[in-house]
Amino acid sequence: MELKINQVIDSRYKIISKEGKGATSLVYKVLDLTNNAFKALKILTTAKNVDVAFKKEAGILSSLNFEHYVTPIDDFGIFTFENENYPYMVLEFYPNKTIQNIASTNTYLLFSNNELEYYFKRILLGLKGIHDNQVTKMIHKDLKPQNILLDAKWDPFIADFGISQVLQTEKNTLIEASGTPKYMAPELFLENNYDKNINQPYYIDIYAIGVMLYAYSTGMIPFENFDVIDYPEQTHKKEIATRDLNLWMDLVKPSVYNPEINRALENVILRAMAKDYHKRYQTLNELMDDFDQIDNNNFKPFEDYNTRPKNIEKPLVTYVSKFNRFLKIFNWKWLVMMILILLVIVFGFALVINLV
């Protein structure tokens, strides 16, 4: 769907410009005609015809108010576009866009220690507010640079908390393979490899924090070459084609890409990104305590970051595993023979032409 500039939504919000597009939403800068204030209108494009459930969850989210979180929702509702009903939320407009825009679209800048501390201490405070809130009792599930907005003073604020929960209200599930693949914890790609008995699996958000710290301290994102394919015959309709990399490929230490990285910070990243969530930070307080001490080199090195979870199932069939299987079963002798036959045919044909 695509809204037109100057189009008015619900007789109140005039479309000024398109600000962003994600897998589940569109974001527009709008003018609130009731008070002439600029705001951000987020349309949930994958939640067609949601009504009662959306309004209930959005009502709860609009009442929240804690530090470094994009809150409260100023307004929410449902509007009709081409005979489909789409829910929307109206939020404060953040003029400096997202932390992703500090760098170019496809690469990341190296942050200094001061910059890392400035941004991530505030991000962690916002995430702590989400984790500690007794009303929601939820995790974010989709932390990434594109969801860290910057206000006029360049202070970071977490956005999109609750969006995935709103979209999944009727499913009544806390965890499933949802989110942005490159920031998703390995266990989310495996059906039976996380603890379903834990009501607040904070370690999922902690992994995403680790990936962001990795990105902004090295300029690289680990396991970035993801692709999404559908498996209609399986429970999870979305599986990650190169999920093998996330779970089976060893994590490269940040110091390989940035030899100047603070070693205490590297230690925090490695523990936050441990492949086995049991070895990861279990609460944000644990991570924050270590992050506050990154200028102190008196720490115990964390070495278990590449230890795989116990009893993990056989990897799902992906493009990577299919190609590896092809290499194993392909008979190279047949390929050589076919090439030789082709060469004989080509040269024979050329010879006949020359004789004629």
mmCIF file of C-alpha atoms in Angstrom:
data_model
loop_
_atom_site.group_PDB
_atom_site.id
_atom_site.type_symbol
_atom_site.label_atom_id
_atom_site.label_comp_id
_atom_site.label_asym_id
_atom_site.label_seq_id
_atom_site.Cartn_x
_atom_site.Cartn_y
_atom_site.Cartn_z
ATOM 1 C CA MET A 1 0.000 0.000 0.000
ATOM 2 C CA GLU A 2 1.098 3.576 -0.581
ATOM 3 C CA LEU A 3 -0.535 6.724 0.812
ATOM 4 C CA LYS A 4 -0.491 9.964 -1.145
ATOM 5 C CA ILE A 5 1.112 13.204 0.009
ATOM 6 C CA ASN A 6 -1.547 15.574 1.458
ATOM 7 C CA GLN A 7 -3.946 12.658 1.967
ATOM 8 C CA VAL A 8 -5.816 12.998 5.292
ATOM 9 C CA ILE A 9 -6.310 10.025 7.595
ATOM 10 C CA ASP A 10 -9.403 9.964 9.814
ATOM 11 C CA SER A 11 -10.044 13.659 9.076
ATOM 12 C CA ARG A 12 -7.084 14.561 11.309
ATOM 13 C CA TYR A 13 -3.655 13.454 10.074
ATOM 14 C CA LYS A 14 -2.344 15.001 6.851
ATOM 15 C CA ILE A 15 0.403 13.006 5.106
ATOM 16 C CA ILE A 16 3.559 15.130 4.715
ATOM 17 C CA SER A 17 6.213 12.585 3.695
ATOM 18 C CA LYS A 18 7.082 8.912 3.807
ATOM 19 C CA GLU A 19 9.741 8.297 6.452
ATOM 20 C CA GLY A 20 10.325 4.558 6.377
ATOM 21 C CA LYS A 21 9.157 1.114 5.401
ATOM 22 C CA GLY A 22 9.639 -2.147 7.311
ATOM 23 C CA ALA A 23 8.535 -5.731 6.991
ATOM 24 C CA THR A 24 5.392 -5.088 9.026
ATOM 25 C CA SER A 25 4.768 -1.349 8.850
ATOM 26 C CA LEU A 26 4.943 1.962 7.024
ATOM 27 C CA VAL A 27 5.877 5.216 8.739
ATOM 28 C CA TYR A 28 4.760 8.652 7.571
ATOM 29 C CA LYS A 29 5.419 12.138 8.850
ATOM 30 C CA VAL A 30 2.014 13.732 9.351
ATOM 31 C CA LEU A 31 0.577 17.062 10.420
ATOM 32 C CA ASP A 32 -1.994 16.828 13.187
ATOM 33 C CA LEU A 33 -4.673 19.248 11.963
ATOM 34 C CA THR A 34 -6.077 19.667 15.471
ATOM 35 C CA ASN A 35 -2.938 21.376 16.818
ATOM 36 C CA ASN A 36 -0.611 21.850 13.787
ATOM 37 C CA ALA A 37 2.044 19.579 15.323
ATOM 38 C CA PHE A 38 4.189 17.164 13.336
ATOM 39 C CA LYS A 39 3.852 13.531 14.372
ATOM 40 C CA ALA A 40 4.744 10.057 13.131
ATOM 41 C CA LEU A 41 1.983 7.774 11.864
ATOM 42 C CA LYS A 42 2.847 4.060 11.837
ATOM 43 C CA ILE A 43 0.588 1.770 9.808
ATOM 44 C CA LEU A 44 0.712 -1.953 10.550
ATOM 45 C CA THR A 45 0.529 -3.338 7.032
ATOM 46 C CA THR A 46 0.515 -7.027 8.013
ATOM 47 C CA ALA A 47 -2.343 -6.693 10.488
ATOM 48 C CA LYS A 48 -5.287 -6.319 8.144
ATOM 49 C CA ASN A 49 -8.746 -6.374 9.640
ATOM 50 C CA VAL A 50 -7.479 -6.409 13.228
ATOM 51 C CA ASP A 51 -9.941 -4.578 15.428
ATOM 52 C CA VAL A 52 -10.794 -5.488 19.013
ATOM 53 C CA ALA A 53 -7.471 -7.150 19.870
ATOM 54 C CA PHE A 54 -5.464 -4.272 18.437
ATOM 55 C CA LYS A 55 -7.420 -1.599 20.283
ATOM 56 C CA LYS A 56 -7.071 -3.476 23.564
ATOM 57 C CA GLU A 57 -3.296 -3.911 23.264
ATOM 58 C CA ALA A 58 -2.733 -0.398 21.895
ATOM 59 C CA GLY A 59 -4.716 0.996 24.808
ATOM 60 C CA ILE A 60 -2.364 -0.721 27.250
ATOM 61 C CA LEU A 61 0.735 0.455 25.372
ATOM 62 C CA SER A 62 -0.527 4.048 25.248
ATOM 63 C CA SER A 63 -0.609 4.145 29.050
ATOM 64 C CA LEU A 64 3.076 3.252 29.451
ATOM 65 C CA ASN A 65 5.637 5.908 30.257
ATOM 66 C CA PHE A 66 9.252 5.185 31.065
ATOM 67 C CA GLU A 67 12.695 6.483 30.252
ATOM 68 C CA HIS A 68 14.123 6.323 26.715
ATOM 69 C CA TYR A 69 11.107 4.608 25.226
ATOM 70 C CA VAL A 70 8.906 6.097 22.495
ATOM 71 C CA THR A 71 5.813 6.608 24.616
ATOM 72 C CA PRO A 72 3.030 7.164 25.070
ATOM 73 C CA ILE A 73 1.135 6.382 21.889
ATOM 74 C CA ASP A 74 -0.544 9.671 21.169
ATOM 75 C CA ASP A 75 -3.427 8.120 19.289
ATOM 76 C CA PHE A 76 -4.402 4.872 17.585
ATOM 77 C CA GLY A 77 -7.174 3.683 15.375
ATOM 78 C CA ILE A 78 -8.146 1.812 12.217
ATOM 79 C CA PHE A 79 -8.645 3.251 8.755
ATOM 80 C CA THR A 80 -9.818 1.690 5.492
ATOM 81 C CA PHE A 81 -7.625 1.544 2.407
ATOM 82 C CA GLU A 82 -8.814 -0.228 -0.735
ATOM 83 C CA ASN A 83 -11.490 -2.129 1.209
ATOM 84 C CA GLU A 84 -9.005 -3.373 3.827
ATOM 85 C CA ASN A 85 -8.863 -2.193 7.444
ATOM 86 C CA TYR A 86 -5.396 -1.231 8.710
ATOM 87 C CA PRO A 87 -4.529 -0.364 12.317
ATOM 88 C CA TYR A 88 -2.314 2.654 12.931
ATOM 89 C CA MET A 89 -0.503 4.334 15.810
ATOM 90 C CA VAL A 90 0.427 7.997 16.115
ATOM 91 C CA LEU A 91 3.686 8.746 17.919
ATOM 92 C CA GLU A 92 5.970 11.655 18.613
ATOM 93 C CA PHE A 93 7.999 12.643 15.550
ATOM 94 C CA TYR A 94 11.761 12.185 15.940
ATOM 95 C CA PRO A 95 13.567 14.615 13.607
ATOM 96 C CA ASN A 96 16.957 12.853 13.647
ATOM 97 C CA LYS A 97 15.390 9.558 12.563
ATOM 98 C CA THR A 98 17.226 6.465 13.842
ATOM 99 C CA ILE A 99 20.619 5.434 15.126
ATOM 100 C CA GLN A 100 20.955 3.540 11.825
ATOM 101 C CA ASN A 101 21.048 6.877 10.018
ATOM 102 C CA ILE A 102 24.151 7.958 11.892
ATOM 103 C CA ALA A 103 25.935 5.633 9.495
ATOM 104 C CA SER A 104 25.179 4.994 5.846
ATOM 105 C CA THR A 105 22.419 2.622 4.838
ATOM 106 C CA ASN A 106 24.501 -0.515 4.450
ATOM 107 C CA THR A 107 27.501 0.010 6.726
ATOM 108 C CA TYR A 108 28.156 0.978 10.315
ATOM 109 C CA LEU A 109 30.441 3.593 11.769
ATOM 110 C CA LEU A 110 32.875 2.673 14.483
ATOM 111 C CA PHE A 111 31.730 4.330 17.694
ATOM 112 C CA SER A 112 34.267 5.525 20.206
ATOM 113 C CA ASN A 113 33.976 4.235 23.765
ATOM 114 C CA ASN A 114 32.371 7.528 24.769
ATOM 115 C CA GLU A 115 29.786 7.252 21.979
ATOM 116 C CA LEU A 116 29.031 3.629 22.820
ATOM 117 C CA GLU A 117 28.528 4.524 26.466
ATOM 118 C CA TYR A 118 26.384 7.550 25.595
ATOM 119 C CA TYR A 119 23.981 5.716 23.300
ATOM 120 C CA PHE A 120 23.866 2.269 24.847
ATOM 121 C CA LYS A 121 23.553 3.312 28.478
ATOM 122 C CA ARG A 122 20.386 5.122 27.457
ATOM 123 C CA ILE A 123 19.192 2.255 25.258
ATOM 124 C CA LEU A 124 19.729 -0.153 28.153
ATOM 125 C CA LEU A 125 17.742 2.116 30.471
ATOM 126 C CA GLY A 126 14.846 2.099 28.007
ATOM 127 C CA LEU A 127 14.995 -1.664 27.637
ATOM 128 C CA LYS A 128 15.156 -2.087 31.404
ATOM 129 C CA GLY A 129 11.923 -0.103 31.677
ATOM 130 C CA ILE A 130 10.296 -2.530 29.240
ATOM 131 C CA HIS A 131 11.588 -5.625 31.021
ATOM 132 C CA ASP A 132 10.728 -4.374 34.508
ATOM 133 C CA ASN A 133 7.244 -3.105 33.692
ATOM 134 C CA GLN A 134 4.646 -5.063 35.654
ATOM 135 C CA VAL A 135 1.795 -4.172 33.294
ATOM 136 C CA THR A 136 3.214 -5.558 30.067
ATOM 137 C CA LYS A 137 5.488 -8.347 31.361
ATOM 138 C CA MET A 138 6.886 -8.587 27.848
ATOM 139 C CA ILE A 139 10.152 -8.484 25.956
ATOM 140 C CA HIS A 140 10.787 -6.322 22.906
ATOM 141 C CA LYS A 141 11.582 -9.116 20.381
ATOM 142 C CA ASP A 142 12.697 -6.811 17.562
ATOM 143 C CA LEU A 143 15.577 -4.679 18.817
ATOM 144 C CA LYS A 144 17.686 -3.245 15.990
ATOM 145 C CA PRO A 145 19.213 0.122 15.024
ATOM 146 C CA GLN A 146 16.166 0.987 12.911
ATOM 147 C CA ASN A 147 14.063 0.849 16.087
ATOM 148 C CA ILE A 148 16.273 3.241 18.045
ATOM 149 C CA LEU A 149 14.954 6.739 17.317
ATOM 150 C CA LEU A 150 16.845 9.980 17.957
ATOM 151 C CA ASP A 151 15.154 13.126 19.245
ATOM 152 C CA ALA A 152 16.199 16.705 18.562
ATOM 153 C CA LYS A 153 18.972 16.399 21.183
ATOM 154 C CA TRP A 154 20.232 13.122 19.643
ATOM 155 C CA ASP A 155 19.083 11.130 22.669
ATOM 156 C CA PRO A 156 18.073 7.543 21.741
ATOM 157 C CA PHE A 157 14.579 6.157 22.348
ATOM 158 C CA ILE A 158 13.386 2.601 21.777
ATOM 159 C CA ALA A 159 10.516 2.227 19.322
ATOM 160 C CA ASP A 160 8.206 -0.597 18.253
ATOM 161 C CA PHE A 161 7.942 -2.293 21.626
ATOM 162 C CA GLY A 162 4.570 -3.998 21.619
ATOM 163 C CA ILE A 163 4.104 -3.963 17.857
ATOM 164 C CA SER A 164 4.921 -7.661 17.504
ATOM 165 C CA GLN A 165 2.809 -8.401 20.568
ATOM 166 C CA VAL A 166 -0.132 -6.572 19.002
ATOM 167 C CA LEU A 167 0.268 -8.560 15.806
ATOM 168 C CA GLN A 168 0.370 -11.838 17.737
ATOM 169 C CA THR A 169 -2.371 -11.169 20.290
ATOM 170 C CA GLU A 170 -4.696 -13.849 18.974
ATOM 171 C CA LYS A 171 -1.897 -16.448 18.930
ATOM 172 C CA ASN A 172 -1.256 -16.030 22.663
ATOM 173 C CA THR A 173 2.430 -16.918 22.331
ATOM 174 C CA LEU A 174 5.486 -15.231 23.773
ATOM 175 C CA ILE A 175 8.132 -16.621 21.462
ATOM 176 C CA GLU A 176 8.121 -17.623 17.843
ATOM 177 C CA ALA A 177 10.390 -17.092 14.883
ATOM 178 C CA SER A 178 9.665 -13.393 14.534
ATOM 179 C CA GLY A 179 11.878 -10.354 14.362
ATOM 180 C CA THR A 180 14.702 -9.234 12.099
ATOM 181 C CA PRO A 181 16.884 -12.272 11.271
ATOM 182 C CA LYS A 182 20.334 -10.751 11.696
ATOM 183 C CA TYR A 183 19.451 -9.631 15.247
ATOM 184 C CA MET A 184 17.568 -12.787 16.274
ATOM 185 C CA ALA A 185 18.980 -15.185 18.851
ATOM 186 C CA PRO A 186 19.890 -18.639 17.463
ATOM 187 C CA GLU A 187 17.315 -20.489 19.545
ATOM 188 C CA LEU A 188 14.480 -18.629 17.816
ATOM 189 C CA PHE A 189 15.257 -20.541 14.621
ATOM 190 C CA LEU A 190 14.766 -23.898 16.343
ATOM 191 C CA GLU A 191 11.315 -25.122 17.308
ATOM 192 C CA ASN A 192 12.302 -26.869 20.546
ATOM 193 C CA ASN A 193 15.447 -25.089 21.580
ATOM 194 C CA TYR A 194 14.318 -22.454 24.032
ATOM 195 C CA ASP A 195 12.683 -22.699 27.426
ATOM 196 C CA LYS A 196 8.960 -22.222 26.893
ATOM 197 C CA ASN A 197 8.427 -22.271 30.655
ATOM 198 C CA ILE A 198 10.200 -18.940 31.111
ATOM 199 C CA ASN A 199 7.620 -16.151 30.994
ATOM 200 C CA GLN A 200 10.144 -13.406 30.356
ATOM 201 C CA PRO A 201 13.055 -14.755 28.281
ATOM 202 C CA TYR A 202 15.151 -11.587 28.524
ATOM 203 C CA TYR A 203 18.079 -13.351 26.893
ATOM 204 C CA ILE A 204 16.413 -12.844 23.483
ATOM 205 C CA ASP A 205 16.628 -9.038 23.731
ATOM 206 C CA ILE A 206 20.084 -9.323 25.295
ATOM 207 C CA TYR A 207 21.341 -11.140 22.195
ATOM 208 C CA ALA A 208 20.072 -8.304 19.982
ATOM 209 C CA ILE A 209 21.879 -5.772 22.192
ATOM 210 C CA GLY A 210 25.040 -7.834 21.714
ATOM 211 C CA VAL A 211 24.664 -7.730 17.923
ATOM 212 C CA MET A 212 24.227 -3.948 17.959
ATOM 213 C CA LEU A 213 27.267 -3.479 20.200
ATOM 214 C CA TYR A 214 29.219 -5.764 17.853
ATOM 215 C CA ALA A 215 28.129 -3.709 14.835
ATOM 216 C CA TYR A 216 29.008 -0.318 16.286
ATOM 217 C CA SER A 217 32.345 -1.443 17.713
ATOM 218 C CA THR A 218 33.558 -3.277 14.588
ATOM 219 C CA GLY A 219 31.636 -1.864 11.625
ATOM 220 C CA MET A 220 30.450 -5.424 10.864
ATOM 221 C CA ILE A 221 27.303 -7.449 11.535
ATOM 222 C CA PRO A 222 27.899 -11.128 12.288
ATOM 223 C CA PHE A 223 25.980 -13.639 10.175
ATOM 224 C CA GLU A 224 24.545 -10.875 7.981
ATOM 225 C CA ASN A 225 23.912 -12.853 4.800
ATOM 226 C CA PHE A 226 20.399 -13.959 5.647
ATOM 227 C CA ASP A 227 17.611 -14.756 3.255
ATOM 228 C CA VAL A 228 14.045 -15.741 4.049
ATOM 229 C CA ILE A 229 12.243 -18.651 2.389
ATOM 230 C CA ASP A 230 8.853 -20.222 3.016
ATOM 231 C CA TYR A 231 8.157 -23.746 4.175
ATOM 232 C CA PRO A 232 4.345 -24.003 3.955
ATOM 233 C CA GLU A 233 4.404 -27.630 5.085
ATOM 234 C CA GLN A 234 6.130 -26.792 8.374
ATOM 235 C CA THR A 235 4.878 -25.174 11.563
ATOM 236 C CA HIS A 236 7.089 -22.138 11.158
ATOM 237 C CA LYS A 237 6.251 -20.569 7.831
ATOM 238 C CA LYS A 238 9.365 -18.429 7.894
ATOM 239 C CA GLU A 239 12.728 -20.088 8.262
ATOM 240 C CA ILE A 240 16.035 -18.453 7.653
ATOM 241 C CA ALA A 241 17.798 -19.820 4.618
ATOM 242 C CA THR A 242 21.277 -19.302 6.049
ATOM 243 C CA ARG A 243 20.240 -20.016 9.617
ATOM 244 C CA ASP A 244 23.055 -22.552 9.603
ATOM 245 C CA LEU A 245 25.495 -19.635 9.929
ATOM 246 C CA ASN A 246 23.856 -18.261 13.055
ATOM 247 C CA LEU A 247 23.864 -21.524 14.984
ATOM 248 C CA TRP A 248 26.685 -23.548 13.459
ATOM 249 C CA MET A 249 29.289 -21.034 12.348
ATOM 250 C CA ASP A 250 31.636 -19.775 15.077
ATOM 251 C CA LEU A 251 31.272 -16.137 16.114
ATOM 252 C CA VAL A 252 34.370 -14.153 15.175
ATOM 253 C CA LYS A 253 35.716 -12.104 18.062
ATOM 254 C CA PRO A 254 35.154 -8.347 17.581
ATOM 255 C CA SER A 255 38.884 -7.732 18.099
ATOM 256 C CA VAL A 256 39.571 -9.518 14.782
ATOM 257 C CA TYR A 257 37.817 -6.659 12.975
ATOM 258 C CA ASN A 258 38.802 -3.935 15.423
ATOM 259 C CA PRO A 259 42.105 -4.666 17.200
ATOM 260 C CA GLU A 260 41.657 -1.464 19.223
ATOM 261 C CA ILE A 261 38.384 -2.532 20.827
ATOM 262 C CA ASN A 262 38.144 -2.292 24.595
ATOM 263 C CA ARG A 263 38.654 -5.877 25.818
ATOM 264 C CA ALA A 264 36.120 -5.537 28.627
ATOM 265 C CA LEU A 265 33.547 -4.377 26.060
ATOM 266 C CA GLU A 266 34.435 -7.327 23.825
ATOM 267 C CA ASN A 267 33.844 -9.608 26.793
ATOM 268 C CA VAL A 268 30.352 -8.097 27.277
ATOM 269 C CA ILE A 269 29.545 -8.627 23.587
ATOM 270 C CA LEU A 270 30.693 -12.251 23.593
ATOM 271 C CA ARG A 271 28.609 -13.114 26.646
ATOM 272 C CA ALA A 272 25.558 -11.265 25.314
ATOM 273 C CA MET A 273 25.832 -13.223 22.047
ATOM 274 C CA ALA A 274 26.546 -16.682 23.499
ATOM 275 C CA LYS A 275 24.961 -19.298 21.233
ATOM 276 C CA ASP A 276 23.640 -21.227 24.236
ATOM 277 C CA TYR A 277 21.210 -18.872 25.973
ATOM 278 C CA HIS A 278 21.936 -20.544 29.310
ATOM 279 C CA LYS A 279 25.424 -19.042 29.134
ATOM 280 C CA ARG A 280 24.181 -15.606 28.084
ATOM 281 C CA TYR A 281 23.317 -12.771 30.470
ATOM 282 C CA GLN A 282 19.968 -13.807 31.934
ATOM 283 C CA THR A 283 18.859 -10.335 32.999
ATOM 284 C CA LEU A 284 19.547 -6.843 31.809
ATOM 285 C CA ASN A 285 20.893 -5.902 35.240
ATOM 286 C CA GLU A 286 23.750 -8.378 34.777
ATOM 287 C CA LEU A 287 24.637 -6.880 31.402
ATOM 288 C CA MET A 288 24.341 -3.301 32.671
ATOM 289 C CA ASP A 289 26.620 -4.028 35.625
ATOM 290 C CA ASP A 290 29.356 -5.294 33.288
ATOM 291 C CA PHE A 291 28.768 -2.510 30.755
ATOM 292 C CA ASP A 292 29.260 0.081 33.489
ATOM 293 C CA GLN A 293 32.681 -1.479 34.155
ATOM 294 C CA ILE A 294 34.070 -1.523 30.608
ATOM 295 C CA ASP A 295 36.759 0.973 31.619
ATOM 296 C CA ASN A 296 37.935 -1.529 34.213
ATOM 297 C CA ASN A 297 40.150 -4.275 32.787
ATOM 298 C CA ASN A 298 39.747 -6.463 35.860
ATOM 299 C CA PHE A 299 37.356 -9.054 34.386
ATOM 300 C CA LYS A 300 37.242 -12.797 33.820
ATOM 301 C CA PRO A 301 37.385 -13.598 30.076
ATOM 302 C CA PHE A 302 34.245 -15.294 28.775
ATOM 303 C CA GLU A 303 35.215 -18.266 26.597
ATOM 304 C CA ASP A 304 31.930 -20.165 26.117
ATOM 305 C CA TYR A 305 30.395 -17.903 23.485
ATOM 306 C CA ASN A 306 30.581 -20.545 20.724
ATOM 307 C CA THR A 307 29.316 -23.464 22.834
ATOM 308 C CA ARG A 308 26.179 -24.861 21.195
ATOM 309 C CA PRO A 309 23.073 -25.718 23.222
ATOM 310 C CA LYS A 310 22.692 -29.326 24.298
ATOM 311 C CA ASN A 311 20.355 -31.677 22.427
ATOM 312 C CA ILE A 312 19.934 -29.371 19.453
ATOM 313 C CA GLU A 313 18.039 -30.890 16.587
ATOM 314 C CA LYS A 314 19.440 -31.588 13.143
ATOM 315 C CA PRO A 315 19.690 -28.329 11.139
ATOM 316 C CA LEU A 316 16.691 -27.505 9.013
ATOM 317 C CA VAL A 317 17.088 -27.860 5.255
ATOM 318 C CA THR A 318 18.368 -24.546 3.901
ATOM 319 C CA TYR A 319 20.015 -23.317 0.733
ATOM 320 C CA VAL A 320 23.370 -23.689 2.463
ATOM 321 C CA SER A 321 22.796 -27.302 3.512
ATOM 322 C CA LYS A 322 21.295 -28.161 0.102
ATOM 323 C CA PHE A 323 24.385 -26.828 -1.687
ATOM 324 C CA ASN A 324 26.713 -28.750 0.648
ATOM 325 C CA ARG A 325 24.760 -31.939 0.004
ATOM 326 C CA PHE A 326 24.943 -31.305 -3.740
ATOM 327 C CA LEU A 327 28.731 -30.975 -3.556
ATOM 328 C CA LYS A 328 28.979 -34.281 -1.691
ATOM 329 C CA ILE A 329 26.860 -36.338 -4.072
ATOM 330 C CA PHE A 330 27.823 -34.700 -7.362
ATOM 331 C CA ASN A 331 30.124 -36.925 -9.436
ATOM 332 C CA TRP A 332 32.900 -34.700 -10.785
ATOM 333 C CA LYS A 333 33.970 -37.452 -13.224
ATOM 334 C CA TRP A 334 30.685 -37.054 -15.051
ATOM 335 C CA LEU A 335 31.263 -33.317 -15.306
ATOM 336 C CA VAL A 336 34.746 -33.815 -16.806
ATOM 337 C CA MET A 337 33.384 -36.370 -19.271
ATOM 338 C CA MET A 338 30.576 -34.054 -20.326
ATOM 339 C CA ILE A 339 33.023 -31.195 -20.868
ATOM 340 C CA LEU A 340 35.297 -33.404 -23.007
ATOM 341 C CA ILE A 341 32.367 -34.613 -25.109
ATOM 342 C CA LEU A 342 31.208 -31.017 -25.582
ATOM 343 C CA LEU A 343 34.713 -29.952 -26.665
ATOM 344 C CA VAL A 344 34.898 -32.817 -29.190
ATOM 345 C CA ILE A 345 31.521 -31.815 -30.656
ATOM 346 C CA VAL A 346 32.509 -28.130 -30.900
ATOM 347 C CA PHE A 347 35.889 -28.824 -32.514
ATOM 348 C CA GLY A 348 34.358 -31.421 -34.838
ATOM 349 C CA PHE A 349 31.695 -28.959 -35.929
ATOM 350 C CA ALA A 350 34.335 -26.245 -36.516
ATOM 351 C CA LEU A 351 36.455 -28.673 -38.555
ATOM 352 C CA VAL A 352 33.530 -29.619 -40.801
ATOM 353 C CA ILE A 353 32.775 -25.955 -41.443
ATOM 354 C CA ASN A 354 36.398 -25.244 -42.416
ATOM 355 C CA LEU A 355 36.479 -28.219 -44.824
ATOM 356 C CA VAL A 356 33.332 -27.013 -46.511
#
